[in-house]
PDB file of C-alpha atoms in Angstrom:
ATOM      1  CA  MET A   1    -246.729 -62.714  28.167  1.00 72.00           C
ATOM      2  CA  ASN A   2    -249.877 -62.901  30.291  1.00 92.00           C
ATOM      3  CA  ILE A   3    -249.244 -65.386  33.102  1.00 97.00           C
ATOM      4  CA  HIS A   4    -252.051 -66.749  35.260  1.00 98.00           C
ATOM      5  CA  TRP A   5    -250.626 -67.073  38.793  1.00 98.00           C
ATOM      6  CA  LEU A   6    -252.090 -69.239  41.556  1.00 99.00           C
ATOM      7  CA  SER A   7    -253.961 -67.392  44.283  1.00 98.00           C
ATOM      8  CA  LEU A   8    -254.065 -68.236  47.979  1.00 98.00           C
ATOM      9  CA  ARG A   9    -257.722 -69.158  47.551  1.00 97.00           C
ATOM     10  CA  LEU A  10    -256.957 -71.569  44.695  1.00 98.00           C
ATOM     11  CA  ALA A  11    -254.092 -73.187  46.617  1.00 98.00           C
ATOM     12  CA  MET A  12    -256.389 -73.708  49.601  1.00 97.00           C
ATOM     13  CA  ALA A  13    -259.032 -75.252  47.309  1.00 97.00           C
ATOM     14  CA  ILE A  14    -256.443 -77.591  45.775  1.00 98.00           C
ATOM     15  CA  HIS A  15    -255.400 -78.684  49.265  1.00 97.00           C
ATOM     16  CA  GLN A  16    -259.004 -79.236  50.366  1.00 96.00           C
ATOM     17  CA  GLU A  17    -259.692 -81.327  47.262  1.00 96.00           C
ATOM     18  CA  GLN A  18    -256.615 -83.489  47.915  1.00 96.00           C
ATOM     19  CA  ILE A  19    -257.603 -84.063  51.550  1.00 95.00           C
ATOM     20  CA  ASN A  20    -261.191 -84.903  50.551  1.00 95.00           C
ATOM     21  CA  GLU A  21    -260.009 -87.330  47.870  1.00 94.00           C
ATOM     22  CA  HIS A  22    -257.057 -89.005  49.608  1.00 94.00           C
ATOM     23  CA  GLY A  23    -257.570 -88.344  53.316  1.00 93.00           C
ATOM     24  CA  GLY A  24    -255.304 -86.791  55.893  1.00 93.00           C
ATOM     25  CA  ALA A  25    -255.507 -83.988  58.413  1.00 92.00           C
ATOM     26  CA  ASN A  26    -257.119 -80.850  57.059  1.00 91.00           C
ATOM     27  CA  GLY A  27    -255.800 -77.392  57.751  1.00 92.00           C
ATOM     28  CA  LEU A  28    -253.155 -74.792  57.255  1.00 95.00           C
ATOM     29  CA  ARG A  29    -250.108 -75.058  59.505  1.00 96.00           C
ATOM     30  CA  ASP A  30    -248.615 -71.678  58.572  1.00 97.00           C
ATOM     31  CA  LYS A  31    -250.286 -69.155  56.249  1.00 97.00           C
ATOM     32  CA  GLY A  32    -247.026 -67.225  55.862  1.00 98.00           C
ATOM     33  CA  LEU A  33    -245.255 -70.315  54.526  1.00 98.00           C
ATOM     34  CA  LEU A  34    -248.005 -70.855  51.971  1.00 98.00           C
ATOM     35  CA  GLU A  35    -247.908 -67.207  50.894  1.00 98.00           C
ATOM     36  CA  SER A  36    -244.131 -67.454  50.568  1.00 98.00           C
ATOM     37  CA  ALA A  37    -244.445 -70.604  48.440  1.00 98.00           C
ATOM     38  CA  LEU A  38    -247.013 -68.929  46.197  1.00 98.00           C
ATOM     39  CA  MET A  39    -244.746 -65.908  45.672  1.00 98.00           C
ATOM     40  CA  SER A  40    -241.688 -67.985  44.782  1.00 98.00           C
ATOM     41  CA  PRO A  41    -242.570 -68.427  41.074  1.00 98.00           C
ATOM     42  CA  GLN A  42    -243.381 -64.728  40.753  1.00 97.00           C
ATOM     43  CA  ASN A  43    -240.020 -63.866  42.305  1.00 96.00           C
ATOM     44  CA  GLN A  44    -238.355 -66.240  39.824  1.00 95.00           C
ATOM     45  CA  TYR A  45    -240.165 -64.479  36.989  1.00 96.00           C
ATOM     46  CA  TYR A  46    -239.663 -60.847  38.003  1.00 94.00           C
ATOM     47  CA  TYR A  47    -236.218 -60.971  39.618  1.00 95.00           C
ATOM     48  CA  ASN A  48    -234.436 -63.969  38.102  1.00 92.00           C
ATOM     49  CA  LYS A  49    -236.049 -63.512  34.672  1.00 91.00           C
ATOM     50  CA  ILE A  50    -237.193 -67.139  34.490  1.00 89.00           C
ATOM     51  CA  ILE A  51    -240.007 -66.943  31.981  1.00 92.00           C
ATOM     52  CA  ASP A  52    -240.768 -70.501  30.882  1.00 96.00           C
ATOM     53  CA  ILE A  53    -244.006 -71.867  32.305  1.00 98.00           C
ATOM     54  CA  PRO A  54    -242.732 -75.380  33.225  1.00 98.00           C
ATOM     55  CA  SER A  55    -239.885 -73.894  35.304  1.00 98.00           C
ATOM     56  CA  LEU A  56    -242.317 -71.615  37.109  1.00 98.00           C
ATOM     57  CA  ALA A  57    -244.661 -74.581  37.703  1.00 99.00           C
ATOM     58  CA  SER A  58    -241.808 -76.541  39.261  1.00 98.00           C
ATOM     59  CA  SER A  59    -241.206 -73.608  41.596  1.00 98.00           C
ATOM     60  CA  TYR A  60    -244.772 -73.932  42.938  1.00 99.00           C
ATOM     61  CA  THR A  61    -244.272 -77.646  43.531  1.00 99.00           C
ATOM     62  CA  PHE A  62    -240.845 -77.258  45.114  1.00 99.00           C
ATOM     63  CA  SER A  63    -241.883 -74.395  47.389  1.00 98.00           C
ATOM     64  CA  ILE A  64    -245.074 -75.984  48.689  1.00 98.00           C
ATOM     65  CA  VAL A  65    -243.461 -79.385  49.275  1.00 98.00           C
ATOM     66  CA  LYS A  66    -240.428 -77.883  51.023  1.00 98.00           C
ATOM     67  CA  ASN A  67    -242.209 -75.103  52.963  1.00 98.00           C
ATOM     68  CA  HIS A  68    -244.720 -77.630  54.322  1.00 97.00           C
ATOM     69  CA  PRO A  69    -247.457 -75.028  54.972  1.00 98.00           C
ATOM     70  CA  PHE A  70    -250.273 -77.541  55.497  1.00 98.00           C
ATOM     71  CA  ILE A  71    -250.796 -79.975  58.351  1.00 97.00           C
ATOM     72  CA  ASP A  72    -250.960 -82.838  55.838  1.00 96.00           C
ATOM     73  CA  GLY A  73    -251.022 -83.313  52.064  1.00 96.00           C
ATOM     74  CA  ASN A  74    -248.120 -81.016  51.173  1.00 98.00           C
ATOM     75  CA  LYS A  75    -246.638 -83.339  48.545  1.00 98.00           C
ATOM     76  CA  ARG A  76    -249.973 -83.897  46.797  1.00 97.00           C
ATOM     77  CA  THR A  77    -250.953 -80.237  47.035  1.00 98.00           C
ATOM     78  CA  GLY A  78    -247.556 -79.060  45.815  1.00 98.00           C
ATOM     79  CA  PHE A  79    -247.633 -81.324  42.790  1.00 99.00           C
ATOM     80  CA  ILE A  80    -251.226 -80.483  41.853  1.00 98.00           C
ATOM     81  CA  ALA A  81    -250.486 -76.772  42.296  1.00 99.00           C
ATOM     82  CA  GLY A  82    -247.670 -77.051  39.749  1.00 99.00           C
ATOM     83  CA  VAL A  83    -249.837 -78.981  37.293  1.00 99.00           C
ATOM     84  CA  THR A  84    -252.740 -76.556  37.776  1.00 99.00           C
ATOM     85  CA  PHE A  85    -250.413 -73.659  36.975  1.00 99.00           C
ATOM     86  CA  LEU A  86    -249.354 -75.480  33.804  1.00 98.00           C
ATOM     87  CA  MET A  87    -252.969 -76.014  32.755  1.00 98.00           C
ATOM     88  CA  LEU A  88    -253.938 -72.399  33.461  1.00 98.00           C
ATOM     89  CA  ASN A  89    -251.124 -71.324  31.161  1.00 98.00           C
ATOM     90  CA  GLY A  90    -251.743 -73.665  28.226  1.00 97.00           C
ATOM     91  CA  TYR A  91    -249.656 -76.730  29.083  1.00 98.00           C
ATOM     92  CA  GLN A  92    -250.333 -80.350  29.942  1.00 98.00           C
ATOM     93  CA  PHE A  93    -248.220 -82.617  32.129  1.00 98.00           C
ATOM     94  CA  THR A  94    -247.311 -86.011  30.659  1.00 98.00           C
ATOM     95  CA  ALA A  95    -245.470 -87.984  33.369  1.00 98.00           C
ATOM     96  CA  SER A  96    -246.881 -91.319  34.519  1.00 97.00           C
ATOM     97  CA  GLU A  97    -248.436 -91.634  37.962  1.00 97.00           C
ATOM     98  CA  ILE A  98    -245.624 -93.883  39.221  1.00 98.00           C
ATOM     99  CA  GLU A  99    -243.006 -91.414  38.007  1.00 98.00           C
ATOM    100  CA  VAL A 100    -244.842 -88.574  39.761  1.00 98.00           C
ATOM    101  CA  VAL A 101    -244.932 -90.524  43.028  1.00 98.00           C
ATOM    102  CA  ASN A 102    -241.224 -91.353  42.790  1.00 98.00           C
ATOM    103  CA  ILE A 103    -240.116 -87.810  41.934  1.00 98.00           C
ATOM    104  CA  ILE A 104    -242.273 -86.102  44.559  1.00 98.00           C
ATOM    105  CA  GLN A 105    -241.110 -88.577  47.234  1.00 98.00           C
ATOM    106  CA  ALA A 106    -237.515 -87.893  46.184  1.00 98.00           C
ATOM    107  CA  LEU A 107    -238.146 -84.157  46.456  1.00 98.00           C
ATOM    108  CA  ALA A 108    -239.663 -84.482  49.922  1.00 98.00           C
ATOM    109  CA  SER A 109    -236.687 -86.537  51.117  1.00 98.00           C
ATOM    110  CA  SER A 110    -234.184 -84.133  49.477  1.00 98.00           C
ATOM    111  CA  THR A 111    -232.927 -86.857  47.143  1.00 98.00           C
ATOM    112  CA  ILE A 112    -233.381 -84.533  44.163  1.00 98.00           C
ATOM    113  CA  THR A 113    -232.610 -80.834  43.902  1.00 98.00           C
ATOM    114  CA  GLU A 114    -234.775 -77.937  42.807  1.00 97.00           C
ATOM    115  CA  GLU A 115    -232.835 -77.858  39.537  1.00 97.00           C
ATOM    116  CA  GLU A 116    -233.526 -81.563  38.906  1.00 98.00           C
ATOM    117  CA  LEU A 117    -237.221 -81.025  39.602  1.00 99.00           C
ATOM    118  CA  GLN A 118    -237.212 -78.099  37.184  1.00 98.00           C
ATOM    119  CA  LYS A 119    -235.605 -80.221  34.435  1.00 98.00           C
ATOM    120  CA  TRP A 120    -238.213 -82.942  35.005  1.00 99.00           C
ATOM    121  CA  PHE A 121    -241.075 -80.436  34.739  1.00 99.00           C
ATOM    122  CA  ILE A 122    -239.607 -79.070  31.500  1.00 98.00           C
ATOM    123  CA  ALA A 123    -239.238 -82.574  30.037  1.00 98.00           C
ATOM    124  CA  GLU A 124    -242.766 -83.646  31.015  1.00 99.00           C
ATOM    125  CA  SER A 125    -244.658 -80.461  30.041  1.00 98.00           C
ATOM    126  CA  LYS A 126    -246.123 -80.000  26.589  1.00 98.00           C
ATOM    127  CA  GLN A 127    -247.659 -76.790  25.313  1.00 96.00           C
ATOM    128  CA  ILE A 128    -251.225 -77.253  24.102  1.00 94.00           C
ATOM    129  CA  LYS A 129    -251.681 -75.924  20.598  1.00 80.00           C
ATOM    130  CA  ASN A 130    -254.467 -73.390  20.110  1.00 69.00           C
ATOM    131  CA  LYS A 131    -257.244 -74.482  17.767  1.00 48.00           C
ATOM    132  CA  GLU A 132    -257.825 -71.638  15.331  1.00 45.00           C
TER     133      GLU A 132
END
């Protein structure tokens, strides 16, 4: 399986886009926390043998939201990072905007667990069929 991982550069671009679109303070609070968040899905894949793309996508979202590496926009950036990872790996995300807001707010306030977030990502992710 050839997985397309998110780079530091891409994560920074996602954050910048979210700040430009929705406002908030721009900037990285802690580069090490962002790097740690970006490595979390790879650790899940290589060490815990988690190989399904939606679970790995949820790891990006969870880690960025919880690590809080940016000055502002961590929830938005974390969610979009997870969805971007899905898209790069042949999936689309189907949840409604209101559901996304509710789940990501619940994650930020520790109302849902990492496992619950993972189950939600699995339920709301659909593999895009190749046109051949």
